[in-house]
PDB file of C-alpha atoms in Angstrom:
ATOM      1  CA  UNK W   1      45.975  62.296 -23.588  1.00 74.00           C
ATOM      2  CA  UNK W   2      48.049  63.556 -27.355  1.00 78.00           C
ATOM      3  CA  UNK W   3      51.197  61.648 -27.576  1.00 73.00           C
ATOM      4  CA  UNK W   4      53.578  64.766 -26.835  1.00 78.00           C
ATOM      5  CA  UNK W   5      51.533  65.043 -24.066  1.00 91.00           C
ATOM      6  CA  UNK W   6      52.066  61.689 -22.142  1.00 93.00           C
ATOM      7  CA  UNK W   7      55.899  62.660 -22.951  1.00 95.00           C
ATOM      8  CA  UNK W   8      55.166  65.576 -20.962  1.00 96.00           C
ATOM      9  CA  UNK W   9      53.455  63.639 -17.827  1.00 96.00           C
ATOM     10  CA  UNK W  10      56.402  61.433 -17.470  1.00 97.00           C
ATOM     11  CA  UNK W  11      58.734  63.952 -17.602  1.00 97.00           C
ATOM     12  CA  UNK W  12      56.876  66.386 -14.845  1.00 97.00           C
ATOM     13  CA  UNK W  13      56.516  63.151 -13.666  1.00 97.00           C
ATOM     14  CA  UNK W  14      60.153  62.614 -12.829  1.00 98.00           C
ATOM     15  CA  UNK W  15      60.592  65.665 -11.459  1.00 98.00           C
ATOM     16  CA  UNK W  16      57.545  66.111  -9.316  1.00 98.00           C
ATOM     17  CA  UNK W  17      59.839  62.763  -8.228  1.00 98.00           C
ATOM     18  CA  UNK W  18      63.202  64.409  -7.768  1.00 98.00           C
ATOM     19  CA  UNK W  19      61.307  67.558  -5.713  1.00 98.00           C
ATOM     20  CA  UNK W  20      60.097  64.613  -3.765  1.00 97.00           C
ATOM     21  CA  UNK W  21      63.682  63.094  -3.241  1.00 97.00           C
ATOM     22  CA  UNK W  22      64.783  66.898  -1.845  1.00 98.00           C
ATOM     23  CA  UNK W  23      62.046  67.468   0.066  1.00 96.00           C
ATOM     24  CA  UNK W  24      62.213  63.641   2.074  1.00 96.00           C
ATOM     25  CA  UNK W  25      66.083  64.132   2.025  1.00 96.00           C
ATOM     26  CA  UNK W  26      65.595  67.625   4.146  1.00 95.00           C
ATOM     27  CA  UNK W  27      62.697  65.915   5.920  1.00 94.00           C
ATOM     28  CA  UNK W  28      65.280  63.114   6.456  1.00 93.00           C
ATOM     29  CA  UNK W  29      67.567  65.010   8.269  1.00 93.00           C
ATOM     30  CA  UNK W  30      65.733  66.668  11.040  1.00 93.00           C
ATOM     31  CA  UNK W  31      63.025  62.744  11.974  1.00 90.00           C
ATOM     32  CA  UNK W  32      65.648  60.625  13.669  1.00 88.00           C
ATOM     33  CA  UNK W  33      65.367  57.027  12.382  1.00 84.00           C
ATOM     34  CA  UNK W  34      64.496  58.740  10.100  1.00 89.00           C
ATOM     35  CA  UNK W  35      66.272  55.095   7.771  1.00 93.00           C
ATOM     36  CA  UNK W  36      63.342  54.385   5.297  1.00 94.00           C
ATOM     37  CA  UNK W  37      62.726  57.995   4.871  1.00 95.00           C
ATOM     38  CA  UNK W  38      66.328  58.416   3.382  1.00 96.00           C
ATOM     39  CA  UNK W  39      66.109  56.271   1.228  1.00 97.00           C
ATOM     40  CA  UNK W  40      62.688  56.473  -0.458  1.00 97.00           C
ATOM     41  CA  UNK W  41      64.354  60.439  -1.464  1.00 97.00           C
ATOM     42  CA  UNK W  42      67.585  57.965  -2.267  1.00 97.00           C
ATOM     43  CA  UNK W  43      65.751  56.184  -4.977  1.00 98.00           C
ATOM     44  CA  UNK W  44      62.881  58.904  -5.784  1.00 98.00           C
ATOM     45  CA  UNK W  45      65.932  60.830  -7.011  1.00 98.00           C
ATOM     46  CA  UNK W  46      68.463  58.462  -8.561  1.00 97.00           C
ATOM     47  CA  UNK W  47      64.839  57.739 -10.383  1.00 98.00           C
ATOM     48  CA  UNK W  48      63.777  61.061 -12.116  1.00 98.00           C
ATOM     49  CA  UNK W  49      67.699  61.798 -13.755  1.00 98.00           C
ATOM     50  CA  UNK W  50      66.788  58.316 -15.609  1.00 98.00           C
ATOM     51  CA  UNK W  51      62.718  58.364 -16.383  1.00 98.00           C
ATOM     52  CA  UNK W  52      63.932  61.915 -18.260  1.00 98.00           C
ATOM     53  CA  UNK W  53      66.788  60.353 -19.843  1.00 97.00           C
ATOM     54  CA  UNK W  54      64.333  57.665 -21.392  1.00 98.00           C
ATOM     55  CA  UNK W  55      62.097  59.921 -22.448  1.00 97.00           C
ATOM     56  CA  UNK W  56      64.481  62.069 -24.019  1.00 96.00           C
ATOM     57  CA  UNK W  57      65.927  59.598 -25.659  1.00 96.00           C
ATOM     58  CA  UNK W  58      62.799  58.529 -27.072  1.00 95.00           C
ATOM     59  CA  UNK W  59      61.318  61.743 -28.306  1.00 94.00           C
ATOM     60  CA  UNK W  60      65.124  61.717 -30.135  1.00 93.00           C
ATOM     61  CA  UNK W  61      64.160  58.900 -32.078  1.00 92.00           C
ATOM     62  CA  UNK W  62      67.328  57.366 -30.533  1.00 94.00           C
ATOM     63  CA  UNK W  63      65.588  54.577 -28.589  1.00 95.00           C
ATOM     64  CA  UNK W  64      61.505  53.108 -29.519  1.00 95.00           C
ATOM     65  CA  UNK W  65      59.512  55.072 -28.022  1.00 95.00           C
ATOM     66  CA  UNK W  66      57.260  53.097 -27.179  1.00 95.00           C
ATOM     67  CA  UNK W  67      60.259  50.626 -24.622  1.00 97.00           C
ATOM     68  CA  UNK W  68      60.809  54.353 -23.186  1.00 97.00           C
ATOM     69  CA  UNK W  69      57.710  55.174 -22.294  1.00 97.00           C
ATOM     70  CA  UNK W  70      56.680  51.567 -21.085  1.00 97.00           C
ATOM     71  CA  UNK W  71      60.063  51.384 -19.176  1.00 98.00           C
ATOM     72  CA  UNK W  72      59.733  55.354 -17.782  1.00 98.00           C
ATOM     73  CA  UNK W  73      56.110  54.271 -16.339  1.00 98.00           C
ATOM     74  CA  UNK W  74      57.160  51.353 -14.875  1.00 98.00           C
ATOM     75  CA  UNK W  75      59.500  53.347 -12.849  1.00 98.00           C
ATOM     76  CA  UNK W  76      57.307  55.922 -12.282  1.00 98.00           C
ATOM     77  CA  UNK W  77      54.816  53.052 -11.377  1.00 98.00           C
ATOM     78  CA  UNK W  78      57.295  51.329  -9.228  1.00 98.00           C
ATOM     79  CA  UNK W  79      58.028  54.909  -7.250  1.00 98.00           C
ATOM     80  CA  UNK W  80      55.123  55.505  -5.992  1.00 98.00           C
ATOM     81  CA  UNK W  81      54.439  51.888  -4.417  1.00 98.00           C
ATOM     82  CA  UNK W  82      57.558  51.781  -3.190  1.00 98.00           C
ATOM     83  CA  UNK W  83      58.258  55.358  -1.516  1.00 98.00           C
ATOM     84  CA  UNK W  84      54.873  55.972  -1.157  1.00 97.00           C
ATOM     85  CA  UNK W  85      55.560  53.065   1.722  1.00 97.00           C
ATOM     86  CA  UNK W  86      58.360  54.354   3.438  1.00 96.00           C
ATOM     87  CA  UNK W  87      56.545  57.117   3.037  1.00 95.00           C
ATOM     88  CA  UNK W  88      53.436  56.426   5.224  1.00 95.00           C
ATOM     89  CA  UNK W  89      54.828  53.508   7.017  1.00 94.00           C
ATOM     90  CA  UNK W  90      57.655  56.636   8.568  1.00 92.00           C
ATOM     91  CA  UNK W  91      54.567  59.633   9.333  1.00 90.00           C
ATOM     92  CA  UNK W  92      51.404  57.330   9.763  1.00 94.00           C
ATOM     93  CA  UNK W  93      52.963  53.958  11.255  1.00 92.00           C
ATOM     94  CA  UNK W  94      51.074  51.639   8.453  1.00 95.00           C
ATOM     95  CA  UNK W  95      51.871  50.463   5.609  1.00 94.00           C
ATOM     96  CA  UNK W  96      50.363  52.356   2.544  1.00 94.00           C
ATOM     97  CA  UNK W  97      48.754  48.824   2.034  1.00 95.00           C
ATOM     98  CA  UNK W  98      50.362  45.100   1.803  1.00 95.00           C
ATOM     99  CA  UNK W  99      53.358  43.844   0.159  1.00 96.00           C
ATOM    100  CA  UNK W 100      52.869  47.714  -0.943  1.00 97.00           C
ATOM    101  CA  UNK W 101      56.882  48.340  -0.929  1.00 97.00           C
ATOM    102  CA  UNK W 102      57.929  45.276  -2.212  1.00 97.00           C
ATOM    103  CA  UNK W 103      55.210  44.940  -5.633  1.00 98.00           C
ATOM    104  CA  UNK W 104      56.821  48.746  -5.860  1.00 98.00           C
ATOM    105  CA  UNK W 105      60.713  47.202  -5.426  1.00 98.00           C
ATOM    106  CA  UNK W 106      59.673  44.666  -8.661  1.00 98.00           C
ATOM    107  CA  UNK W 107      58.055  47.465 -10.579  1.00 98.00           C
ATOM    108  CA  UNK W 108      61.193  49.460 -10.775  1.00 98.00           C
ATOM    109  CA  UNK W 109      62.884  46.169 -11.675  1.00 98.00           C
ATOM    110  CA  UNK W 110      61.305  45.599 -14.451  1.00 98.00           C
ATOM    111  CA  UNK W 111      61.026  48.869 -16.209  1.00 98.00           C
ATOM    112  CA  UNK W 112      65.147  48.931 -15.822  1.00 98.00           C
ATOM    113  CA  UNK W 113      64.441  45.619 -17.753  1.00 98.00           C
ATOM    114  CA  UNK W 114      62.072  47.292 -20.050  1.00 98.00           C
ATOM    115  CA  UNK W 115      64.962  50.720 -19.952  1.00 97.00           C
ATOM    116  CA  UNK W 116      67.812  47.092 -21.513  1.00 97.00           C
ATOM    117  CA  UNK W 117      65.035  46.314 -24.273  1.00 96.00           C
ATOM    118  CA  UNK W 118      65.337  49.834 -24.898  1.00 95.00           C
ATOM    119  CA  UNK W 119      68.368  50.191 -25.856  1.00 94.00           C
ATOM    120  CA  UNK W 120      69.072  47.240 -26.835  1.00 95.00           C
ATOM    121  CA  UNK W 121      66.314  46.881 -29.345  1.00 94.00           C
ATOM    122  CA  UNK W 122      67.188  48.918 -32.557  1.00 89.00           C
ATOM    123  CA  UNK W 123      64.935  51.444 -33.587  1.00 90.00           C
ATOM    124  CA  UNK W 124      63.507  51.228 -36.695  1.00 84.00           C
ATOM    125  CA  UNK W 125      64.338  53.439 -39.563  1.00 76.00           C
ATOM    126  CA  UNK W 126      62.689  54.155 -42.989  1.00 72.00           C
ATOM    127  CA  UNK W 127      64.537  55.751 -45.717  1.00 66.00           C
TER     128      UNK W 127
END
């Protein structure tokens, strides 16, 4: 995959997270006691714009693109694990796999940590 393709893929995954967040919000509104589904929807909706912003900063040269992609990738992976586990538990009454949600939560925190580095580590400028 090309460099631009990676950014496009991450942006598409961010938009997919937003779409799924809206869909899970609607589903949770119709399922009594679906608090886990509401949580998954909120996480998807909160993280989708963050992923788009990180990729945007990286491609605009406002942040190191490698850090931006790493942070974005960690956020996507964390969402898959965390929200995937909460959703599977709601609908199938079993976990995605043992410790999937806690692992996803730790990966999400790692993504935010790399996002901090993305904001604080200066971009290399060539003159």
